[in-house]
């Protein structure tokens, strides 16, 4: 373990008792950061001021929970040599590249001042009410954006969290567009749809701005994977950021960069990221912004391992710790780590020890222990801008006038950004609905052209032997489809292979993928397309759904197979963000991601409560998702093909107990609509005329249950319009309306709970939009709110089935409501 010179003091500081706080002046008596008598430091308003060593009459400094680390360049150099294998000559070159280059140092200084000036302006505008909602400022941490400005390239993928204004600007996003976004203006980087926590910019590959703590980690892994996919497939982005048949340049050294706080780095997603990045040797850098505060709480109070840079050792991922007080050292050490990743040696960690001068947000009271004293001290003693000015005016590199002029120039650009934002128009109200889906609900996916490069990419990435095997497999499935012997699982597998060959940007992620998972959905994908396109994943759905999201933002069409859709509960954050991304980014980033799996709750399922949850109802409230169900092979095949071609996030639920037993024919090579229900049985005209017909809405296992009792219903003198809700969202109200105009009665056989279920949503819309067509109240046959029991004697009280439908139709037709 690498210790700073005063490791003992730091260890004592980690104790939660205030009795173990240490005075930072006693922590280290030498080095660049020690303050002697008559030391020159910058004042809050002017360039410099002179202070003297404290005397008995001077007010004592507060004891600190977290003293500075006071690294000098030699401390960083030792780590680069021992951990990253750099030679003395290479380390000297990184040092000289900054310290002996006035232009580089000025670039760093301007980045520091731009970050500080922009955030100060944000605070002022927030207090004036021009910026609303949550806002999180970066004051005190400017050495990180300075590093980005110095060493990160435009083509690198950048993923940040909710404190990302300065990261975006340092990445090349126009400050005026960032400020306009905060002002909720149409000229903002996301047209006013994202706001402070969601800055995105496609031309600079700045890909968020993510509000849920640590959610960005797997997204960055997916973005890094997209770089490897580009190289493997020999394709790259054209001027419109669409894939075309041109390989990345031979010197392609792009990386994916993800920013996370040291509090957020304690999230389990960090371990998953390190595992994935190490396993696939991803070109990924995690920058850990260590300000010692998890929100406002002292991180040591809630986390055991504050040395996040050491977390990668178990995975073979090296880490470096630098002192954010010295922006030049951060630039030098950071550049060395970045070059390590660029060289293809694999992922790395960079932990920047820093202090945040502001609370978590302007609205925070900051009652947490020690926070106010620390903030006051840090502003005076740990300001990286003051440090830079002192260091380089003392060395003679810059005069005070040179730095004043640079600051004036930068602040003028900030003022211009505020003016641009203030004068920009608000977005039109119509934009909100326009940003719901990238592709309209009534899109005909049969007319979407395949990529022109498909055959060329397939020829160079799939061997003749692999192509022969998969062609034979597809032929066998198509023969089954013609004879009516294909199952739902095989129908989805056939659709996936046809689409992966049609469009080589299609990828797939699943657990147990090599073995075909539980229902053969990903069967032969890895054996055909290789590990780069068909990834066997760790058992954490949130992680690989997140990686798929990162791929989707970077020109790929990932498929996620969940085995059982209830496992998607682990990925609710990622699914939610997938639904929001197109809108949040102002329509910049499509999200062509398909999630598919077996789910639902059949009568006598005997799977217990956790495997019998109505996950399809849980995700209904997520904006931006298209959600479909398929109770037959034909529906599963056509919907899967359309979803893969859709430019937004789609979720297909198939009935878990019918995956292999349900057989049928397919309308081959045909995409199905994603916004239409299907009329499976139409009530006779006589029963309609006599008032003995009922519209029945159902899906998943309910389709089988309804079909099994249709004859029984007819024998009783009644009949039904049986409608399969193949599209839960958007809901096909036209088909429901057309049937109700005939029957005037409706029954919903629902595979979700009474509270918050699919039937509740459908019933509400019918009551609101089609009330005049009803001769009776909507009849809901839904699952009870109780968890689904394992024993069939209890389960019958919770899960509705065909016999309940028979009774429901009878009640409606005889007026027994």
Tab-separated table of C-alpha atoms in Angstrom, residues 140-483:
chain	number	residue	atom	x	y	z
A	140	UNK	CA	-12.667	23.549	-5.253
A	141	UNK	CA	-12.372	20.590	-7.590
A	142	UNK	CA	-11.169	22.479	-10.653
A	143	UNK	CA	-8.049	20.371	-11.129
A	144	UNK	CA	-10.266	17.608	-12.571
A	145	UNK	CA	-11.732	19.643	-15.460
A	146	UNK	CA	-8.256	21.074	-16.015
A	147	UNK	CA	-6.980	17.523	-16.510
A	148	UNK	CA	-9.845	16.784	-18.907
A	149	UNK	CA	-9.068	19.907	-20.914
A	150	UNK	CA	-5.377	18.945	-21.023
A	151	UNK	CA	-5.425	15.204	-21.705
A	152	UNK	CA	-8.845	13.959	-22.796
A	153	UNK	CA	-9.619	13.997	-26.525
A	154	UNK	CA	-12.808	14.850	-28.356
A	155	UNK	CA	-13.375	11.265	-29.511
A	156	UNK	CA	-13.104	9.842	-26.000
A	157	UNK	CA	-16.423	8.824	-24.467
A	158	UNK	CA	-17.156	10.790	-21.287
A	159	UNK	CA	-19.632	9.773	-18.593
A	160	UNK	CA	-20.149	11.962	-15.572
A	161	UNK	CA	-22.651	12.296	-12.766
A	162	UNK	CA	-24.899	15.130	-11.617
A	163	UNK	CA	-21.996	17.533	-10.808
A	164	UNK	CA	-20.888	17.703	-14.432
A	165	UNK	CA	-21.047	21.302	-15.691
A	166	UNK	CA	-17.281	21.755	-15.610
A	167	UNK	CA	-16.590	18.287	-17.010
A	168	UNK	CA	-18.785	19.091	-19.999
A	169	UNK	CA	-17.149	22.447	-20.661
A	170	UNK	CA	-13.666	20.977	-20.316
A	171	UNK	CA	-14.700	18.303	-22.820
A	172	UNK	CA	-15.457	20.984	-25.376
A	173	UNK	CA	-19.171	21.582	-24.854
A	174	UNK	CA	-19.960	25.224	-25.511
A	175	UNK	CA	-20.359	27.121	-22.192
A	176	UNK	CA	-23.257	29.080	-23.630
A	177	UNK	CA	-25.115	25.875	-24.443
A	178	UNK	CA	-24.445	24.487	-20.977
A	179	UNK	CA	-25.689	27.674	-19.319
A	180	UNK	CA	-28.713	27.769	-21.626
A	181	UNK	CA	-29.517	24.206	-20.619
A	182	UNK	CA	-29.463	25.253	-16.973
A	183	UNK	CA	-31.730	28.171	-17.899
A	184	UNK	CA	-34.115	25.578	-19.492
A	185	UNK	CA	-33.734	27.221	-22.905
A	186	UNK	CA	-34.161	25.683	-26.360
A	187	UNK	CA	-30.577	26.604	-27.256
A	188	UNK	CA	-29.299	24.462	-24.402
A	189	UNK	CA	-27.215	21.389	-25.076
A	190	UNK	CA	-30.358	19.263	-24.591
A	191	UNK	CA	-32.954	21.836	-25.677
A	192	UNK	CA	-33.905	22.459	-22.055
A	193	UNK	CA	-35.042	18.863	-21.544
A	194	UNK	CA	-32.122	17.777	-19.373
A	195	UNK	CA	-31.186	20.549	-16.991
A	196	UNK	CA	-28.282	20.833	-14.594
A	197	UNK	CA	-27.868	17.110	-13.914
A	198	UNK	CA	-28.213	15.971	-17.520
A	199	UNK	CA	-25.734	17.688	-19.814
A	200	UNK	CA	-25.156	15.761	-23.060
A	201	UNK	CA	-23.409	16.726	-26.269
A	202	UNK	CA	-23.074	14.343	-29.180
A	203	UNK	CA	-20.326	16.162	-31.171
A	204	UNK	CA	-17.937	16.027	-28.192
A	205	UNK	CA	-19.025	12.528	-27.096
A	206	UNK	CA	-20.010	13.962	-23.733
A	207	UNK	CA	-22.576	11.368	-22.737
A	208	UNK	CA	-23.956	12.581	-19.419
A	209	UNK	CA	-24.837	13.914	-16.754
A	210	UNK	CA	-26.560	11.002	-14.848
A	211	UNK	CA	-28.575	11.723	-11.719
A	212	UNK	CA	-28.677	8.333	-9.977
A	213	UNK	CA	-25.475	7.834	-8.003
A	214	UNK	CA	-23.041	5.485	-9.770
A	215	UNK	CA	-25.461	4.487	-12.537
A	216	UNK	CA	-22.977	5.874	-15.074
A	217	UNK	CA	-20.376	3.202	-14.286
A	218	UNK	CA	-21.778	0.355	-16.426
A	219	UNK	CA	-22.755	2.835	-19.143
A	220	UNK	CA	-19.101	3.816	-19.477
A	221	UNK	CA	-18.158	0.139	-19.702
A	222	UNK	CA	-20.603	-0.257	-22.579
A	223	UNK	CA	-19.122	2.790	-24.284
A	224	UNK	CA	-15.629	1.296	-23.893
A	225	UNK	CA	-16.965	-1.933	-25.356
A	226	UNK	CA	-18.263	0.027	-28.359
A	227	UNK	CA	-14.681	1.149	-29.071
A	228	UNK	CA	-13.578	-2.489	-29.174
A	229	UNK	CA	-16.573	-3.337	-31.351
A	230	UNK	CA	-15.589	-0.624	-33.831
A	231	UNK	CA	-12.109	-2.105	-34.094
A	232	UNK	CA	-13.317	-5.706	-34.300
A	233	UNK	CA	-15.960	-5.047	-36.964
A	234	UNK	CA	-13.934	-2.497	-38.901
A	235	UNK	CA	-16.559	0.249	-38.738
A	236	UNK	CA	-16.602	3.780	-37.345
A	237	UNK	CA	-18.715	6.901	-36.997
A	238	UNK	CA	-19.247	9.092	-40.039
A	239	UNK	CA	-19.809	12.844	-39.911
A	240	UNK	CA	-23.406	12.247	-38.801
A	241	UNK	CA	-22.279	9.924	-35.993
A	242	UNK	CA	-23.696	6.890	-37.801
A	243	UNK	CA	-21.722	3.710	-38.382
A	244	UNK	CA	-20.226	3.229	-41.840
A	245	UNK	CA	-17.893	0.739	-43.469
A	246	UNK	CA	-14.603	2.398	-42.592
A	247	UNK	CA	-12.298	1.094	-39.871
A	248	UNK	CA	-11.041	3.366	-37.103
A	249	UNK	CA	-7.629	4.853	-37.923
A	250	UNK	CA	-4.600	2.709	-37.169
A	251	UNK	CA	-3.636	5.035	-34.332
A	252	UNK	CA	-7.104	4.865	-32.768
A	253	UNK	CA	-6.476	5.323	-29.055
A	254	UNK	CA	-9.916	6.340	-27.863
A	255	UNK	CA	-10.879	5.579	-24.301
A	256	UNK	CA	-13.984	5.768	-22.165
A	257	UNK	CA	-13.760	8.046	-19.125
A	258	UNK	CA	-16.147	7.848	-16.185
A	259	UNK	CA	-16.294	10.259	-13.270
A	260	UNK	CA	-17.521	9.157	-9.850
A	261	UNK	CA	-17.247	10.463	-6.308
A	262	UNK	CA	-15.443	8.419	-3.690
A	263	UNK	CA	-18.776	7.946	-1.936
A	264	UNK	CA	-20.374	6.674	-5.122
A	265	UNK	CA	-17.354	4.440	-5.712
A	266	UNK	CA	-18.423	2.413	-2.668
A	267	UNK	CA	-21.480	1.328	-4.673
A	268	UNK	CA	-21.435	-2.293	-5.832
A	269	UNK	CA	-21.448	-1.101	-9.424
A	270	UNK	CA	-17.775	-0.212	-8.992
A	271	UNK	CA	-16.795	-3.828	-8.297
A	272	UNK	CA	-18.824	-4.938	-11.308
A	273	UNK	CA	-17.165	-2.284	-13.455
A	274	UNK	CA	-13.665	-3.349	-12.403
A	275	UNK	CA	-14.477	-6.992	-13.081
A	276	UNK	CA	-15.941	-6.291	-16.512
A	277	UNK	CA	-13.227	-3.838	-17.514
A	278	UNK	CA	-10.481	-6.257	-16.478
A	279	UNK	CA	-12.142	-9.284	-18.094
A	280	UNK	CA	-12.552	-7.562	-21.461
A	281	UNK	CA	-9.422	-5.384	-21.182
A	282	UNK	CA	-11.591	-2.326	-21.774
A	283	UNK	CA	-10.003	1.035	-22.627
A	284	UNK	CA	-11.597	2.632	-19.581
A	285	UNK	CA	-10.456	5.176	-17.012
A	286	UNK	CA	-12.395	5.757	-13.798
A	287	UNK	CA	-11.679	9.168	-12.283
A	288	UNK	CA	-12.591	9.094	-8.606
A	289	UNK	CA	-13.257	12.597	-7.276
A	290	UNK	CA	-12.406	12.206	-3.614
A	291	UNK	CA	-13.753	15.184	-1.676
A	292	UNK	CA	-14.280	13.142	1.473
A	293	UNK	CA	-18.016	13.658	1.463
A	294	UNK	CA	-20.789	11.248	0.514
A	295	UNK	CA	-23.336	13.998	-0.153
A	296	UNK	CA	-22.357	15.977	2.958
A	297	UNK	CA	-21.596	13.089	5.293
A	298	UNK	CA	-17.936	12.382	6.017
A	299	UNK	CA	-17.226	9.361	3.829
A	300	UNK	CA	-15.144	7.715	6.540
A	301	UNK	CA	-18.287	7.441	8.650
A	302	UNK	CA	-19.975	5.190	6.104
A	303	UNK	CA	-17.160	3.545	4.133
A	304	UNK	CA	-14.233	1.419	5.272
A	305	UNK	CA	-11.958	1.757	2.253
A	306	UNK	CA	-11.334	5.363	1.275
A	307	UNK	CA	-8.420	4.383	-0.958
A	308	UNK	CA	-10.568	3.674	-3.973
A	309	UNK	CA	-7.509	3.711	-6.220
A	310	UNK	CA	-6.487	0.420	-4.594
A	311	UNK	CA	-9.819	-1.336	-5.233
A	312	UNK	CA	-8.675	-2.552	-8.629
A	313	UNK	CA	-5.738	-4.609	-7.326
A	314	UNK	CA	-7.868	-7.732	-6.969
A	315	UNK	CA	-8.760	-7.413	-10.669
A	316	UNK	CA	-5.329	-6.398	-11.904
A	317	UNK	CA	-6.443	-2.808	-12.455
A	318	UNK	CA	-3.790	-0.277	-11.366
A	319	UNK	CA	-4.613	2.956	-9.577
A	320	UNK	CA	-2.972	6.284	-8.883
A	321	UNK	CA	-3.704	8.833	-6.171
A	322	UNK	CA	-2.960	12.511	-6.802
A	323	UNK	CA	-3.484	15.715	-4.849
A	324	UNK	CA	-6.144	17.924	-6.384
A	325	UNK	CA	-4.613	20.944	-4.681
A	326	UNK	CA	-1.848	20.944	-7.314
A	327	UNK	CA	-3.507	21.112	-10.733
A	328	UNK	CA	-0.189	20.685	-12.548
A	329	UNK	CA	0.581	17.448	-10.720
A	330	UNK	CA	-2.942	16.193	-11.452
A	331	UNK	CA	-2.364	16.968	-15.136
A	332	UNK	CA	1.012	15.208	-15.205
A	333	UNK	CA	-0.013	12.117	-13.262
A	334	UNK	CA	-3.410	11.959	-14.918
A	335	UNK	CA	-1.884	12.160	-18.388
A	336	UNK	CA	0.411	9.237	-17.556
A	337	UNK	CA	-2.534	7.115	-16.438
A	338	UNK	CA	-4.573	8.137	-19.473
A	339	UNK	CA	-1.710	7.173	-21.779
A	340	UNK	CA	-1.486	3.816	-20.000
A	341	UNK	CA	-5.115	3.145	-20.928
A	342	UNK	CA	-4.677	4.517	-24.453
A	343	UNK	CA	-1.773	2.146	-25.059
A	344	UNK	CA	-4.090	-0.853	-24.787
A	345	UNK	CA	-2.801	-2.098	-21.437
A	346	UNK	CA	-6.276	-2.072	-19.943
A	347	UNK	CA	-8.375	-0.069	-17.498
A	348	UNK	CA	-7.081	2.115	-14.671
A	349	UNK	CA	-8.207	4.179	-11.681
A	350	UNK	CA	-7.264	7.768	-10.899
A	351	UNK	CA	-8.215	9.108	-7.466
A	352	UNK	CA	-8.010	12.865	-7.017
A	353	UNK	CA	-7.926	13.993	-3.375
A	354	UNK	CA	-9.768	17.291	-3.241
A	355	UNK	CA	-12.165	19.455	-1.287
A	356	UNK	CA	-15.564	20.713	-2.353
A	357	UNK	CA	-16.071	24.339	-1.309
A	358	UNK	CA	-19.859	24.229	-1.528
A	359	UNK	CA	-22.502	22.019	-0.017
A	360	UNK	CA	-23.984	19.138	-1.954
A	361	UNK	CA	-26.370	21.648	-3.517
A	362	UNK	CA	-27.299	25.269	-2.758
A	363	UNK	CA	-30.382	24.025	-0.916
A	364	UNK	CA	-28.466	21.837	1.568
A	365	UNK	CA	-28.336	23.019	5.205
A	366	UNK	CA	-24.995	21.214	5.778
A	367	UNK	CA	-25.716	20.094	9.315
A	368	UNK	CA	-23.392	17.103	8.963
A	369	UNK	CA	-20.550	16.812	11.411
A	370	UNK	CA	-17.539	19.003	10.640
A	371	UNK	CA	-18.728	20.115	7.218
A	372	UNK	CA	-18.925	23.876	7.711
A	373	UNK	CA	-15.559	24.171	9.428
A	374	UNK	CA	-13.910	22.042	6.757
A	375	UNK	CA	-15.425	24.091	3.955
A	376	UNK	CA	-14.264	27.379	5.466
A	377	UNK	CA	-10.747	26.021	5.986
A	378	UNK	CA	-10.530	24.468	2.511
A	379	UNK	CA	-11.472	27.707	0.784
A	380	UNK	CA	-8.568	29.403	2.499
A	381	UNK	CA	-5.983	26.624	2.444
A	382	UNK	CA	-6.798	24.180	-0.393
A	383	UNK	CA	-7.750	26.359	-3.330
A	384	UNK	CA	-6.069	24.904	-6.460
A	385	UNK	CA	-6.271	28.262	-8.219
A	386	UNK	CA	-4.451	30.048	-5.417
A	387	UNK	CA	-1.897	27.251	-5.380
A	388	UNK	CA	-1.287	27.580	-9.112
A	389	UNK	CA	-0.929	31.358	-8.965
A	390	UNK	CA	1.483	31.224	-6.035
A	391	UNK	CA	3.612	28.474	-7.523
A	392	UNK	CA	4.074	29.919	-10.992
A	393	UNK	CA	4.382	33.586	-10.131
A	394	UNK	CA	7.010	32.653	-7.534
A	395	UNK	CA	8.887	30.592	-10.122
A	396	UNK	CA	8.764	33.420	-12.645
A	397	UNK	CA	6.784	31.404	-15.199
A	398	UNK	CA	3.992	34.022	-15.133
A	399	UNK	CA	3.622	37.569	-13.979
A	400	UNK	CA	0.573	38.610	-12.011
A	401	UNK	CA	-0.526	40.757	-14.936
A	402	UNK	CA	-0.419	37.766	-17.302
A	403	UNK	CA	-2.643	35.728	-15.034
A	404	UNK	CA	-4.990	38.669	-14.434
A	405	UNK	CA	-5.390	39.101	-18.196
A	406	UNK	CA	-6.088	35.384	-18.666
A	407	UNK	CA	-8.673	35.465	-15.909
A	408	UNK	CA	-10.301	38.523	-17.444
A	409	UNK	CA	-10.532	36.758	-20.797
A	410	UNK	CA	-12.096	33.667	-19.241
A	411	UNK	CA	-14.627	35.604	-17.171
A	412	UNK	CA	-15.671	37.512	-20.283
A	413	UNK	CA	-16.553	34.202	-21.924
A	414	UNK	CA	-18.588	33.245	-18.841
A	415	UNK	CA	-20.416	36.554	-19.001
A	416	UNK	CA	-21.143	35.912	-22.675
A	417	UNK	CA	-22.497	32.450	-21.809
A	418	UNK	CA	-24.916	33.961	-19.278
A	419	UNK	CA	-26.031	36.597	-21.800
A	420	UNK	CA	-26.594	33.937	-24.473
A	421	UNK	CA	-28.666	31.843	-22.088
A	422	UNK	CA	-30.661	34.818	-20.839
A	423	UNK	CA	-31.596	35.938	-24.344
A	424	UNK	CA	-32.437	32.482	-25.695
A	425	UNK	CA	-36.045	31.328	-26.209
A	426	UNK	CA	-37.836	28.720	-24.149
A	427	UNK	CA	-38.576	25.403	-25.903
A	428	UNK	CA	-42.052	24.923	-27.392
A	429	UNK	CA	-44.586	22.894	-25.438
A	430	UNK	CA	-44.911	20.445	-28.359
A	431	UNK	CA	-41.318	19.308	-27.899
A	432	UNK	CA	-42.171	17.234	-24.809
A	433	UNK	CA	-44.353	14.785	-26.736
A	434	UNK	CA	-41.998	14.795	-29.729
A	435	UNK	CA	-39.250	13.483	-27.455
A	436	UNK	CA	-41.274	10.539	-26.150
A	437	UNK	CA	-40.003	8.019	-28.717
A	438	UNK	CA	-37.263	8.169	-31.384
A	439	UNK	CA	-39.508	6.146	-33.728
A	440	UNK	CA	-43.224	6.878	-33.938
A	441	UNK	CA	-45.491	4.159	-32.500
A	442	UNK	CA	-46.969	3.438	-35.944
A	443	UNK	CA	-43.583	2.886	-37.630
A	444	UNK	CA	-43.547	0.174	-40.309
A	445	UNK	CA	-40.314	-1.646	-39.502
A	446	UNK	CA	-40.484	-3.666	-42.702
A	447	UNK	CA	-39.455	-0.557	-44.638
A	448	UNK	CA	-36.300	0.148	-42.612
A	449	UNK	CA	-33.222	-0.519	-44.750
A	450	UNK	CA	-30.414	-2.769	-43.565
A	451	UNK	CA	-26.923	-1.272	-43.256
A	452	UNK	CA	-25.132	-1.289	-46.598
A	453	UNK	CA	-22.026	-2.730	-44.943
A	454	UNK	CA	-23.736	-5.841	-43.500
A	455	UNK	CA	-22.378	-8.395	-45.994
A	456	UNK	CA	-18.861	-6.968	-45.869
A	457	UNK	CA	-18.719	-7.005	-42.069
A	458	UNK	CA	-20.190	-10.492	-41.877
A	459	UNK	CA	-17.644	-11.752	-44.390
A	460	UNK	CA	-14.690	-10.488	-42.358
A	461	UNK	CA	-15.997	-11.421	-38.909
A	462	UNK	CA	-17.812	-14.736	-39.406
A	463	UNK	CA	-15.778	-17.678	-40.691
A	464	UNK	CA	-17.116	-19.907	-43.492
A	465	UNK	CA	-17.544	-22.726	-40.965
A	466	UNK	CA	-19.494	-20.502	-38.591
A	467	UNK	CA	-21.639	-19.195	-41.431
A	468	UNK	CA	-22.376	-22.725	-42.591
A	469	UNK	CA	-23.440	-23.738	-39.088
A	470	UNK	CA	-25.687	-20.761	-38.475
A	471	UNK	CA	-27.221	-20.949	-41.945
A	472	UNK	CA	-28.168	-24.579	-41.297
A	473	UNK	CA	-29.590	-23.643	-37.888
A	474	UNK	CA	-31.690	-20.856	-39.377
A	475	UNK	CA	-32.915	-23.144	-42.160
A	476	UNK	CA	-34.011	-25.737	-39.619
A	477	UNK	CA	-35.934	-23.162	-37.599
A	478	UNK	CA	-37.597	-21.759	-40.698
A	479	UNK	CA	-38.717	-25.244	-41.649
A	480	UNK	CA	-40.266	-25.656	-38.196
A	481	UNK	CA	-41.961	-22.291	-38.687
A	482	UNK	CA	-43.591	-23.535	-41.885
A	483	UNK	CA	-44.843	-26.783	-40.364
